[in-house]
mmCIF file with all atom_site columns, C-alpha atoms and ligand atoms in Angstrom:
data_model
loop_
_atom_site.group_PDB
_atom_site.id
_atom_site.type_symbol
_atom_site.label_atom_id
_atom_site.label_alt_id
_atom_site.label_comp_id
_atom_site.label_asym_id
_atom_site.label_entity_id
_atom_site.label_seq_id
_atom_site.pdbx_PDB_ins_code
_atom_site.Cartn_x
_atom_site.Cartn_y
_atom_site.Cartn_z
_atom_site.occupancy
_atom_site.B_iso_or_equiv
_atom_site.pdbx_formal_charge
_atom_site.auth_seq_id
_atom_site.auth_comp_id
_atom_site.auth_asym_id
_atom_site.auth_atom_id
_atom_site.pdbx_PDB_model_num
ATOM   1   C CA  . UNK A 1 1   ? -25.672 78.819  8.981  1.00 0.00 ? 9   UNK A CA  1
ATOM   2   C CA  . UNK A 1 2   ? -27.274 81.971  10.411 1.00 0.00 ? 10  UNK A CA  1
ATOM   3   C CA  . UNK A 1 3   ? -29.664 82.034  13.358 1.00 0.00 ? 11  UNK A CA  1
ATOM   4   C CA  . UNK A 1 4   ? -33.379 82.340  12.443 1.00 0.00 ? 12  UNK A CA  1
ATOM   5   C CA  . UNK A 1 5   ? -35.310 85.397  13.679 1.00 0.00 ? 13  UNK A CA  1
ATOM   6   C CA  . UNK A 1 6   ? -37.634 83.516  16.052 1.00 0.00 ? 14  UNK A CA  1
ATOM   7   C CA  . UNK A 1 7   ? -34.725 81.892  17.898 1.00 0.00 ? 15  UNK A CA  1
ATOM   8   C CA  . UNK A 1 8   ? -32.754 85.148  17.885 1.00 0.00 ? 16  UNK A CA  1
ATOM   9   C CA  . UNK A 1 9   ? -35.646 86.931  19.603 1.00 0.00 ? 17  UNK A CA  1
ATOM   10  C CA  . UNK A 1 10  ? -35.913 84.249  22.301 1.00 0.00 ? 18  UNK A CA  1
ATOM   11  C CA  . UNK A 1 11  ? -32.163 84.436  22.994 1.00 0.00 ? 19  UNK A CA  1
ATOM   12  C CA  . UNK A 1 12  ? -32.124 88.246  22.939 1.00 0.00 ? 20  UNK A CA  1
ATOM   13  C CA  . UNK A 1 13  ? -35.101 88.458  25.329 1.00 0.00 ? 21  UNK A CA  1
ATOM   14  C CA  . UNK A 1 14  ? -33.281 86.189  27.810 1.00 0.00 ? 22  UNK A CA  1
ATOM   15  C CA  . UNK A 1 15  ? -30.359 88.633  28.211 1.00 0.00 ? 23  UNK A CA  1
ATOM   16  C CA  . UNK A 1 16  ? -30.830 91.112  31.078 1.00 0.00 ? 24  UNK A CA  1
ATOM   17  C CA  . UNK A 1 17  ? -29.596 94.696  30.887 1.00 0.00 ? 25  UNK A CA  1
ATOM   18  C CA  . UNK A 1 18  ? -28.133 96.345  33.975 1.00 0.00 ? 26  UNK A CA  1
ATOM   19  C CA  . UNK A 1 19  ? -27.778 100.122 33.762 1.00 0.00 ? 27  UNK A CA  1
ATOM   20  C CA  . UNK A 1 20  ? -24.661 101.808 35.160 1.00 0.00 ? 28  UNK A CA  1
ATOM   21  C CA  . UNK A 1 21  ? -22.764 98.566  35.908 1.00 0.00 ? 29  UNK A CA  1
ATOM   22  C CA  . UNK A 1 22  ? -19.864 98.346  36.623 1.00 0.00 ? 30  UNK A CA  1
ATOM   23  C CA  . UNK A 1 23  ? -19.780 102.131 36.264 1.00 0.00 ? 31  UNK A CA  1
ATOM   24  C CA  . UNK A 1 24  ? -22.034 104.989 35.217 1.00 0.00 ? 32  UNK A CA  1
ATOM   25  C CA  . UNK A 1 25  ? -22.932 105.134 31.525 1.00 0.00 ? 33  UNK A CA  1
ATOM   26  C CA  . UNK A 1 26  ? -22.400 101.413 30.816 1.00 0.00 ? 34  UNK A CA  1
ATOM   27  C CA  . UNK A 1 27  ? -25.352 99.170  29.986 1.00 0.00 ? 35  UNK A CA  1
ATOM   28  C CA  . UNK A 1 28  ? -24.100 95.777  31.095 1.00 0.00 ? 36  UNK A CA  1
ATOM   29  C CA  . UNK A 1 29  ? -25.414 92.779  29.152 1.00 0.00 ? 37  UNK A CA  1
ATOM   30  C CA  . UNK A 1 30  ? -25.999 90.101  31.766 1.00 0.00 ? 38  UNK A CA  1
ATOM   31  C CA  . UNK A 1 31  ? -25.871 86.641  30.169 1.00 0.00 ? 39  UNK A CA  1
ATOM   32  C CA  . UNK A 1 32  ? -26.541 84.771  33.459 1.00 0.00 ? 40  UNK A CA  1
ATOM   33  C CA  . UNK A 1 33  ? -30.257 85.066  32.636 1.00 0.00 ? 41  UNK A CA  1
ATOM   34  C CA  . UNK A 1 34  ? -29.576 83.375  29.285 1.00 0.00 ? 42  UNK A CA  1
ATOM   35  C CA  . UNK A 1 35  ? -27.642 80.570  30.988 1.00 0.00 ? 43  UNK A CA  1
ATOM   36  C CA  . UNK A 1 36  ? -30.368 79.751  33.522 1.00 0.00 ? 44  UNK A CA  1
ATOM   37  C CA  . UNK A 1 37  ? -33.081 79.842  30.832 1.00 0.00 ? 45  UNK A CA  1
ATOM   38  C CA  . UNK A 1 38  ? -33.056 76.285  29.495 1.00 0.00 ? 46  UNK A CA  1
ATOM   39  C CA  . UNK A 1 39  ? -34.948 77.139  26.289 1.00 0.00 ? 47  UNK A CA  1
ATOM   40  C CA  . UNK A 1 40  ? -32.686 80.067  25.332 1.00 0.00 ? 48  UNK A CA  1
ATOM   41  C CA  . UNK A 1 41  ? -29.449 78.306  26.353 1.00 0.00 ? 49  UNK A CA  1
ATOM   42  C CA  . UNK A 1 42  ? -30.374 75.133  24.449 1.00 0.00 ? 50  UNK A CA  1
ATOM   43  C CA  . UNK A 1 43  ? -31.370 77.093  21.311 1.00 0.00 ? 51  UNK A CA  1
ATOM   44  C CA  . UNK A 1 44  ? -28.091 79.005  21.452 1.00 0.00 ? 52  UNK A CA  1
ATOM   45  C CA  . UNK A 1 45  ? -25.846 75.985  21.945 1.00 0.00 ? 53  UNK A CA  1
ATOM   46  C CA  . UNK A 1 46  ? -27.672 73.917  19.307 1.00 0.00 ? 54  UNK A CA  1
ATOM   47  C CA  . UNK A 1 47  ? -27.298 76.772  16.822 1.00 0.00 ? 55  UNK A CA  1
ATOM   48  C CA  . UNK A 1 48  ? -23.567 77.120  17.528 1.00 0.00 ? 56  UNK A CA  1
ATOM   49  C CA  . UNK A 1 49  ? -23.155 73.358  17.175 1.00 0.00 ? 57  UNK A CA  1
ATOM   50  C CA  . UNK A 1 50  ? -24.983 73.301  13.819 1.00 0.00 ? 58  UNK A CA  1
ATOM   51  C CA  . UNK A 1 51  ? -22.951 76.226  12.485 1.00 0.00 ? 59  UNK A CA  1
ATOM   52  C CA  . UNK A 1 52  ? -19.525 75.060  13.618 1.00 0.00 ? 60  UNK A CA  1
ATOM   53  C CA  . UNK A 1 53  ? -19.760 71.326  12.943 1.00 0.00 ? 61  UNK A CA  1
ATOM   54  C CA  . UNK A 1 54  ? -19.080 72.207  9.275  1.00 0.00 ? 62  UNK A CA  1
ATOM   55  C CA  . UNK A 1 55  ? -15.875 74.114  10.100 1.00 0.00 ? 63  UNK A CA  1
ATOM   56  C CA  . UNK A 1 56  ? -13.602 71.162  10.949 1.00 0.00 ? 64  UNK A CA  1
ATOM   57  C CA  . UNK A 1 57  ? -12.264 73.056  13.950 1.00 0.00 ? 65  UNK A CA  1
ATOM   58  C CA  . UNK A 1 58  ? -9.571  71.541  16.125 1.00 0.00 ? 66  UNK A CA  1
ATOM   59  C CA  . UNK A 1 59  ? -9.915  73.772  19.211 1.00 0.00 ? 67  UNK A CA  1
ATOM   60  C CA  . UNK A 1 60  ? -12.207 76.351  20.735 1.00 0.00 ? 68  UNK A CA  1
ATOM   61  C CA  . UNK A 1 61  ? -10.445 79.129  22.652 1.00 0.00 ? 69  UNK A CA  1
ATOM   62  C CA  . UNK A 1 62  ? -12.636 80.888  25.224 1.00 0.00 ? 70  UNK A CA  1
ATOM   63  C CA  . UNK A 1 63  ? -11.862 84.378  26.514 1.00 0.00 ? 71  UNK A CA  1
ATOM   64  C CA  . UNK A 1 64  ? -11.698 84.904  30.310 1.00 0.00 ? 72  UNK A CA  1
ATOM   65  C CA  . UNK A 1 65  ? -14.241 84.484  31.851 1.00 0.00 ? 73  UNK A CA  1
ATOM   66  C CA  . UNK A 1 66  ? -17.651 84.282  30.167 1.00 0.00 ? 74  UNK A CA  1
ATOM   67  C CA  . UNK A 1 67  ? -16.132 82.887  26.966 1.00 0.00 ? 75  UNK A CA  1
ATOM   68  C CA  . UNK A 1 68  ? -15.206 79.795  29.018 1.00 0.00 ? 76  UNK A CA  1
ATOM   69  C CA  . UNK A 1 69  ? -18.866 78.918  29.587 1.00 0.00 ? 77  UNK A CA  1
ATOM   70  C CA  . UNK A 1 70  ? -19.966 78.922  25.943 1.00 0.00 ? 78  UNK A CA  1
ATOM   71  C CA  . UNK A 1 71  ? -16.609 77.725  24.637 1.00 0.00 ? 79  UNK A CA  1
ATOM   72  C CA  . UNK A 1 72  ? -16.255 74.715  26.909 1.00 0.00 ? 80  UNK A CA  1
ATOM   73  C CA  . UNK A 1 73  ? -19.852 73.609  26.265 1.00 0.00 ? 81  UNK A CA  1
ATOM   74  C CA  . UNK A 1 74  ? -19.439 73.966  22.480 1.00 0.00 ? 82  UNK A CA  1
ATOM   75  C CA  . UNK A 1 75  ? -16.087 72.157  22.417 1.00 0.00 ? 83  UNK A CA  1
ATOM   76  C CA  . UNK A 1 76  ? -17.666 69.201  24.192 1.00 0.00 ? 84  UNK A CA  1
ATOM   77  C CA  . UNK A 1 77  ? -20.583 69.134  21.709 1.00 0.00 ? 85  UNK A CA  1
ATOM   78  C CA  . UNK A 1 78  ? -18.140 69.223  18.777 1.00 0.00 ? 86  UNK A CA  1
ATOM   79  C CA  . UNK A 1 79  ? -15.881 66.694  20.507 1.00 0.00 ? 87  UNK A CA  1
ATOM   80  C CA  . UNK A 1 80  ? -12.804 68.892  20.188 1.00 0.00 ? 88  UNK A CA  1
ATOM   81  C CA  . UNK A 1 81  ? -10.436 70.492  22.699 1.00 0.00 ? 89  UNK A CA  1
ATOM   82  C CA  . UNK A 1 82  ? -11.048 73.647  24.737 1.00 0.00 ? 90  UNK A CA  1
ATOM   83  C CA  . UNK A 1 83  ? -8.325  76.228  25.508 1.00 0.00 ? 91  UNK A CA  1
ATOM   84  C CA  . UNK A 1 84  ? -8.705  79.061  28.050 1.00 0.00 ? 92  UNK A CA  1
ATOM   85  C CA  . UNK A 1 85  ? -7.277  82.471  27.165 1.00 0.00 ? 93  UNK A CA  1
ATOM   86  C CA  . UNK A 1 86  ? -6.726  84.057  30.567 1.00 0.00 ? 94  UNK A CA  1
ATOM   87  C CA  . UNK A 1 87  ? -5.904  87.359  32.175 1.00 0.00 ? 95  UNK A CA  1
ATOM   88  C CA  . UNK A 1 88  ? -2.164  87.715  32.908 1.00 0.00 ? 96  UNK A CA  1
ATOM   89  C CA  . UNK A 1 89  ? -0.763  85.681  35.795 1.00 0.00 ? 97  UNK A CA  1
ATOM   90  C CA  . UNK A 1 90  ? -3.453  82.994  36.036 1.00 0.00 ? 98  UNK A CA  1
ATOM   91  C CA  . UNK A 1 91  ? -2.026  80.179  33.896 1.00 0.00 ? 99  UNK A CA  1
ATOM   92  C CA  . UNK A 1 92  ? 0.524   77.934  35.656 1.00 0.00 ? 100 UNK A CA  1
ATOM   93  C CA  . UNK A 1 93  ? 2.714   76.687  32.757 1.00 0.00 ? 101 UNK A CA  1
ATOM   94  C CA  . UNK A 1 94  ? 4.835   78.627  30.207 1.00 0.00 ? 102 UNK A CA  1
ATOM   95  C CA  . UNK A 1 95  ? 2.690   81.210  28.439 1.00 0.00 ? 103 UNK A CA  1
ATOM   96  C CA  . UNK A 1 96  ? 2.650   83.583  25.467 1.00 0.00 ? 104 UNK A CA  1
ATOM   97  C CA  . UNK A 1 97  ? 1.070   86.970  26.155 1.00 0.00 ? 105 UNK A CA  1
ATOM   98  C CA  . UNK A 1 98  ? -0.457  89.832  24.200 1.00 0.00 ? 106 UNK A CA  1
ATOM   99  C CA  . UNK A 1 99  ? -1.021  93.318  25.561 1.00 0.00 ? 107 UNK A CA  1
ATOM   100 C CA  . UNK A 1 100 ? -3.938  95.532  24.561 1.00 0.00 ? 108 UNK A CA  1
ATOM   101 C CA  . UNK A 1 101 ? -5.007  99.085  25.312 1.00 0.00 ? 109 UNK A CA  1
ATOM   102 C CA  . UNK A 1 102 ? -7.806  99.915  27.744 1.00 0.00 ? 110 UNK A CA  1
ATOM   103 C CA  . UNK A 1 103 ? -9.543  103.260 28.176 1.00 0.00 ? 111 UNK A CA  1
ATOM   104 C CA  . UNK A 1 104 ? -6.918  103.978 30.837 1.00 0.00 ? 112 UNK A CA  1
ATOM   105 C CA  . UNK A 1 105 ? -3.711  101.954 30.682 1.00 0.00 ? 113 UNK A CA  1
ATOM   106 C CA  . UNK A 1 106 ? -3.325  98.452  29.292 1.00 0.00 ? 114 UNK A CA  1
ATOM   107 C CA  . UNK A 1 107 ? -4.119  94.831  30.032 1.00 0.00 ? 115 UNK A CA  1
ATOM   108 C CA  . UNK A 1 108 ? -2.634  91.513  28.951 1.00 0.00 ? 116 UNK A CA  1
ATOM   109 C CA  . UNK A 1 109 ? -4.038  88.080  28.126 1.00 0.00 ? 117 UNK A CA  1
ATOM   110 C CA  . UNK A 1 110 ? -2.091  84.833  28.016 1.00 0.00 ? 118 UNK A CA  1
ATOM   111 C CA  . UNK A 1 111 ? -2.349  81.311  26.684 1.00 0.00 ? 119 UNK A CA  1
ATOM   112 C CA  . UNK A 1 112 ? -0.238  78.220  27.382 1.00 0.00 ? 120 UNK A CA  1
ATOM   113 C CA  . UNK A 1 113 ? 2.532   77.908  24.792 1.00 0.00 ? 121 UNK A CA  1
ATOM   114 C CA  . UNK A 1 114 ? 1.578   74.301  23.925 1.00 0.00 ? 122 UNK A CA  1
ATOM   115 C CA  . UNK A 1 115 ? -2.207  74.706  24.165 1.00 0.00 ? 123 UNK A CA  1
ATOM   116 C CA  . UNK A 1 116 ? -2.935  74.067  20.476 1.00 0.00 ? 124 UNK A CA  1
ATOM   117 C CA  . UNK A 1 117 ? -0.638  71.038  20.100 1.00 0.00 ? 125 UNK A CA  1
ATOM   118 C CA  . UNK A 1 118 ? 2.639   70.521  18.247 1.00 0.00 ? 126 UNK A CA  1
ATOM   119 C CA  . UNK A 1 119 ? 1.281   70.676  14.700 1.00 0.00 ? 127 UNK A CA  1
ATOM   120 C CA  . UNK A 1 120 ? 1.298   74.157  13.089 1.00 0.00 ? 128 UNK A CA  1
ATOM   121 C CA  . UNK A 1 121 ? -1.886  75.747  11.801 1.00 0.00 ? 129 UNK A CA  1
ATOM   122 C CA  . UNK A 1 122 ? -4.475  74.082  14.053 1.00 0.00 ? 130 UNK A CA  1
ATOM   123 C CA  . UNK A 1 123 ? -7.892  75.589  13.259 1.00 0.00 ? 131 UNK A CA  1
ATOM   124 C CA  . UNK A 1 124 ? -9.188  77.586  16.215 1.00 0.00 ? 132 UNK A CA  1
ATOM   125 C CA  . UNK A 1 125 ? -12.478 79.355  16.910 1.00 0.00 ? 133 UNK A CA  1
ATOM   126 C CA  . UNK A 1 126 ? -12.320 82.143  19.516 1.00 0.00 ? 134 UNK A CA  1
ATOM   127 C CA  . UNK A 1 127 ? -15.484 82.753  21.523 1.00 0.00 ? 135 UNK A CA  1
ATOM   128 C CA  . UNK A 1 128 ? -16.611 85.397  24.003 1.00 0.00 ? 136 UNK A CA  1
ATOM   129 C CA  . UNK A 1 129 ? -19.967 86.656  25.245 1.00 0.00 ? 137 UNK A CA  1
ATOM   130 C CA  . UNK A 1 130 ? -19.632 90.192  23.886 1.00 0.00 ? 138 UNK A CA  1
ATOM   131 C CA  . UNK A 1 131 ? -17.502 92.432  21.670 1.00 0.00 ? 139 UNK A CA  1
ATOM   132 C CA  . UNK A 1 132 ? -17.338 96.123  22.596 1.00 0.00 ? 140 UNK A CA  1
ATOM   133 C CA  . UNK A 1 133 ? -14.160 97.984  21.535 1.00 0.00 ? 141 UNK A CA  1
ATOM   134 C CA  . UNK A 1 134 ? -12.717 94.726  20.229 1.00 0.00 ? 142 UNK A CA  1
ATOM   135 C CA  . UNK A 1 135 ? -9.471  95.201  22.161 1.00 0.00 ? 143 UNK A CA  1
ATOM   136 C CA  . UNK A 1 136 ? -9.708  91.863  23.957 1.00 0.00 ? 144 UNK A CA  1
ATOM   137 C CA  . UNK A 1 137 ? -10.747 89.843  20.898 1.00 0.00 ? 145 UNK A CA  1
ATOM   138 C CA  . UNK A 1 138 ? -8.093  91.469  18.696 1.00 0.00 ? 146 UNK A CA  1
ATOM   139 C CA  . UNK A 1 139 ? -5.405  90.563  21.212 1.00 0.00 ? 147 UNK A CA  1
ATOM   140 C CA  . UNK A 1 140 ? -6.833  87.034  21.476 1.00 0.00 ? 148 UNK A CA  1
ATOM   141 C CA  . UNK A 1 141 ? -6.715  86.518  17.687 1.00 0.00 ? 149 UNK A CA  1
ATOM   142 C CA  . UNK A 1 142 ? -3.127  87.804  17.568 1.00 0.00 ? 150 UNK A CA  1
ATOM   143 C CA  . UNK A 1 143 ? -2.218  85.523  20.472 1.00 0.00 ? 151 UNK A CA  1
ATOM   144 C CA  . UNK A 1 144 ? -3.691  82.399  18.863 1.00 0.00 ? 152 UNK A CA  1
ATOM   145 C CA  . UNK A 1 145 ? -1.812  83.126  15.618 1.00 0.00 ? 153 UNK A CA  1
ATOM   146 C CA  . UNK A 1 146 ? 1.420   83.785  17.597 1.00 0.00 ? 154 UNK A CA  1
ATOM   147 C CA  . UNK A 1 147 ? 1.320   80.220  18.980 1.00 0.00 ? 155 UNK A CA  1
ATOM   148 C CA  . UNK A 1 148 ? 1.388   78.896  15.392 1.00 0.00 ? 156 UNK A CA  1
ATOM   149 C CA  . UNK A 1 149 ? -2.310  77.994  15.343 1.00 0.00 ? 157 UNK A CA  1
ATOM   150 C CA  . UNK A 1 150 ? -4.828  79.725  13.064 1.00 0.00 ? 158 UNK A CA  1
ATOM   151 C CA  . UNK A 1 151 ? -7.770  81.774  14.290 1.00 0.00 ? 159 UNK A CA  1
ATOM   152 C CA  . UNK A 1 152 ? -10.443 80.985  11.664 1.00 0.00 ? 160 UNK A CA  1
ATOM   153 C CA  . UNK A 1 153 ? -13.292 82.956  13.239 1.00 0.00 ? 161 UNK A CA  1
ATOM   154 C CA  . UNK A 1 154 ? -14.269 84.951  16.327 1.00 0.00 ? 162 UNK A CA  1
ATOM   155 C CA  . UNK A 1 155 ? -17.774 84.311  17.647 1.00 0.00 ? 163 UNK A CA  1
ATOM   156 C CA  . UNK A 1 156 ? -19.768 86.544  19.996 1.00 0.00 ? 164 UNK A CA  1
ATOM   157 C CA  . UNK A 1 157 ? -23.253 86.193  21.411 1.00 0.00 ? 165 UNK A CA  1
ATOM   158 C CA  . UNK A 1 158 ? -23.607 90.010  21.446 1.00 0.00 ? 166 UNK A CA  1
ATOM   159 C CA  . UNK A 1 159 ? -21.883 92.692  19.340 1.00 0.00 ? 167 UNK A CA  1
ATOM   160 C CA  . UNK A 1 160 ? -22.063 96.384  20.266 1.00 0.00 ? 168 UNK A CA  1
ATOM   161 C CA  . UNK A 1 161 ? -21.986 97.636  16.680 1.00 0.00 ? 169 UNK A CA  1
ATOM   162 C CA  . UNK A 1 162 ? -21.985 101.349 17.640 1.00 0.00 ? 170 UNK A CA  1
ATOM   163 C CA  . UNK A 1 163 ? -18.358 100.819 18.655 1.00 0.00 ? 171 UNK A CA  1
ATOM   164 C CA  . UNK A 1 164 ? -15.885 100.017 15.880 1.00 0.00 ? 172 UNK A CA  1
ATOM   165 C CA  . UNK A 1 165 ? -14.673 96.748  17.426 1.00 0.00 ? 173 UNK A CA  1
ATOM   166 C CA  . UNK A 1 166 ? -16.010 94.428  14.745 1.00 0.00 ? 174 UNK A CA  1
ATOM   167 C CA  . UNK A 1 167 ? -14.669 96.465  11.822 1.00 0.00 ? 175 UNK A CA  1
ATOM   168 C CA  . UNK A 1 168 ? -11.140 96.369  13.257 1.00 0.00 ? 176 UNK A CA  1
ATOM   169 C CA  . UNK A 1 169 ? -11.347 92.670  14.021 1.00 0.00 ? 177 UNK A CA  1
ATOM   170 C CA  . UNK A 1 170 ? -12.660 91.861  10.526 1.00 0.00 ? 178 UNK A CA  1
ATOM   171 C CA  . UNK A 1 171 ? -9.349  93.073  9.100  1.00 0.00 ? 179 UNK A CA  1
ATOM   172 C CA  . UNK A 1 172 ? -7.716  90.145  10.908 1.00 0.00 ? 180 UNK A CA  1
ATOM   173 C CA  . UNK A 1 173 ? -10.235 87.291  10.867 1.00 0.00 ? 181 UNK A CA  1
ATOM   174 C CA  . UNK A 1 174 ? -13.835 86.261  10.175 1.00 0.00 ? 182 UNK A CA  1
ATOM   175 C CA  . UNK A 1 175 ? -16.332 87.513  12.754 1.00 0.00 ? 183 UNK A CA  1
ATOM   176 C CA  . UNK A 1 176 ? -19.736 86.063  13.627 1.00 0.00 ? 184 UNK A CA  1
ATOM   177 C CA  . UNK A 1 177 ? -22.158 87.608  16.103 1.00 0.00 ? 185 UNK A CA  1
ATOM   178 C CA  . UNK A 1 178 ? -25.702 86.485  16.903 1.00 0.00 ? 186 UNK A CA  1
ATOM   179 C CA  . UNK A 1 179 ? -27.200 89.639  18.384 1.00 0.00 ? 187 UNK A CA  1
ATOM   180 C CA  . UNK A 1 180 ? -26.234 93.061  17.090 1.00 0.00 ? 188 UNK A CA  1
ATOM   181 C CA  . UNK A 1 181 ? -26.880 96.061  19.328 1.00 0.00 ? 189 UNK A CA  1
ATOM   182 C CA  . UNK A 1 182 ? -26.736 99.465  17.652 1.00 0.00 ? 190 UNK A CA  1
HETATM 183 P P1  . AMP B 2 .   ? -13.772 94.896  24.507 1.00 0.00 ? 1   AMP B P1  1
HETATM 184 O O1  . AMP B 2 .   ? -12.348 94.458  24.651 1.00 0.00 ? 1   AMP B O1  1
HETATM 185 O O2  . AMP B 2 .   ? -13.938 96.380  24.697 1.00 0.00 ? 1   AMP B O2  1
HETATM 186 O O3  . AMP B 2 .   ? -14.383 94.404  23.206 1.00 0.00 ? 1   AMP B O3  1
HETATM 187 O O4  . AMP B 2 .   ? -14.588 94.285  25.710 1.00 0.00 ? 1   AMP B O4  1
HETATM 188 C C1  . AMP B 2 .   ? -15.023 92.978  25.656 1.00 0.00 ? 1   AMP B C1  1
HETATM 189 C C2  . AMP B 2 .   ? -15.000 92.315  27.025 1.00 0.00 ? 1   AMP B C2  1
HETATM 190 O O5  . AMP B 2 .   ? -15.568 93.143  28.030 1.00 0.00 ? 1   AMP B O5  1
HETATM 191 C C3  . AMP B 2 .   ? -15.798 91.043  26.973 1.00 0.00 ? 1   AMP B C3  1
HETATM 192 O O6  . AMP B 2 .   ? -15.073 90.023  27.640 1.00 0.00 ? 1   AMP B O6  1
HETATM 193 C C4  . AMP B 2 .   ? -17.109 91.376  27.670 1.00 0.00 ? 1   AMP B C4  1
HETATM 194 O O7  . AMP B 2 .   ? -17.489 90.320  28.499 1.00 0.00 ? 1   AMP B O7  1
HETATM 195 C C5  . AMP B 2 .   ? -16.831 92.651  28.473 1.00 0.00 ? 1   AMP B C5  1
HETATM 196 N N1  . AMP B 2 .   ? -17.811 93.742  28.234 1.00 0.00 ? 1   AMP B N1  1
HETATM 197 C C6  . AMP B 2 .   ? -17.571 94.940  27.658 1.00 0.00 ? 1   AMP B C6  1
HETATM 198 N N2  . AMP B 2 .   ? -18.668 95.711  27.593 1.00 0.00 ? 1   AMP B N2  1
HETATM 199 C C7  . AMP B 2 .   ? -19.661 94.984  28.147 1.00 0.00 ? 1   AMP B C7  1
HETATM 200 C C8  . AMP B 2 .   ? -21.077 95.220  28.358 1.00 0.00 ? 1   AMP B C8  1
HETATM 201 N N3  . AMP B 2 .   ? -21.684 96.349  28.005 1.00 0.00 ? 1   AMP B N3  1
HETATM 202 N N4  . AMP B 2 .   ? -21.803 94.225  28.933 1.00 0.00 ? 1   AMP B N4  1
HETATM 203 C C9  . AMP B 2 .   ? -21.207 93.058  29.288 1.00 0.00 ? 1   AMP B C9  1
HETATM 204 N N5  . AMP B 2 .   ? -19.903 92.786  29.123 1.00 0.00 ? 1   AMP B N5  1
HETATM 205 C C10 . AMP B 2 .   ? -19.120 93.722  28.564 1.00 0.00 ? 1   AMP B C10 1
#
């Protein structure tokens, strides 16, 4: 189920752009103005619910930190579990980690080792607000699969399609994005 054009326009119009944040040259997509807009937020969450109720998912994994907002809300609507994928050092129990390259240096995300239950192959949807280079989402998909679960799709509200993030990620898993920015 794809989003219809009328609803896409309402959601897109609710996202604010901040020039040169957090540094010069970046146009930051601010989703706080989507979240406090009850029409746009409701349309978005209802669409995600309608799409993913057919997937027989067992968990939603949200990427630190804005992926938690959409992921936790969607998991509750679907009546399934929510799992946070966090920046290194934040989770208290035993974790599995995955490093990924940044423009300068590297970063690491972690998930609790038992987050997706004992059974192998639990179906997991990964969600984040935005895909840019795809480094974070790629590491997240690898991490979910490393735990023994299965990443069935990665979902983003916004995709920056002028970067090659999606193409790389599509080699690993299905990718769904609502708003494409080129
Ligand atoms: P990447 O790993 O390059 O795909 O970056 C994705 C992560 O960085 C996501 O968690 C986004 O929230 C954040 N991000 C990157 N670029 C932007 C942007 N232009 N506006 C808002 N968030 C961004």
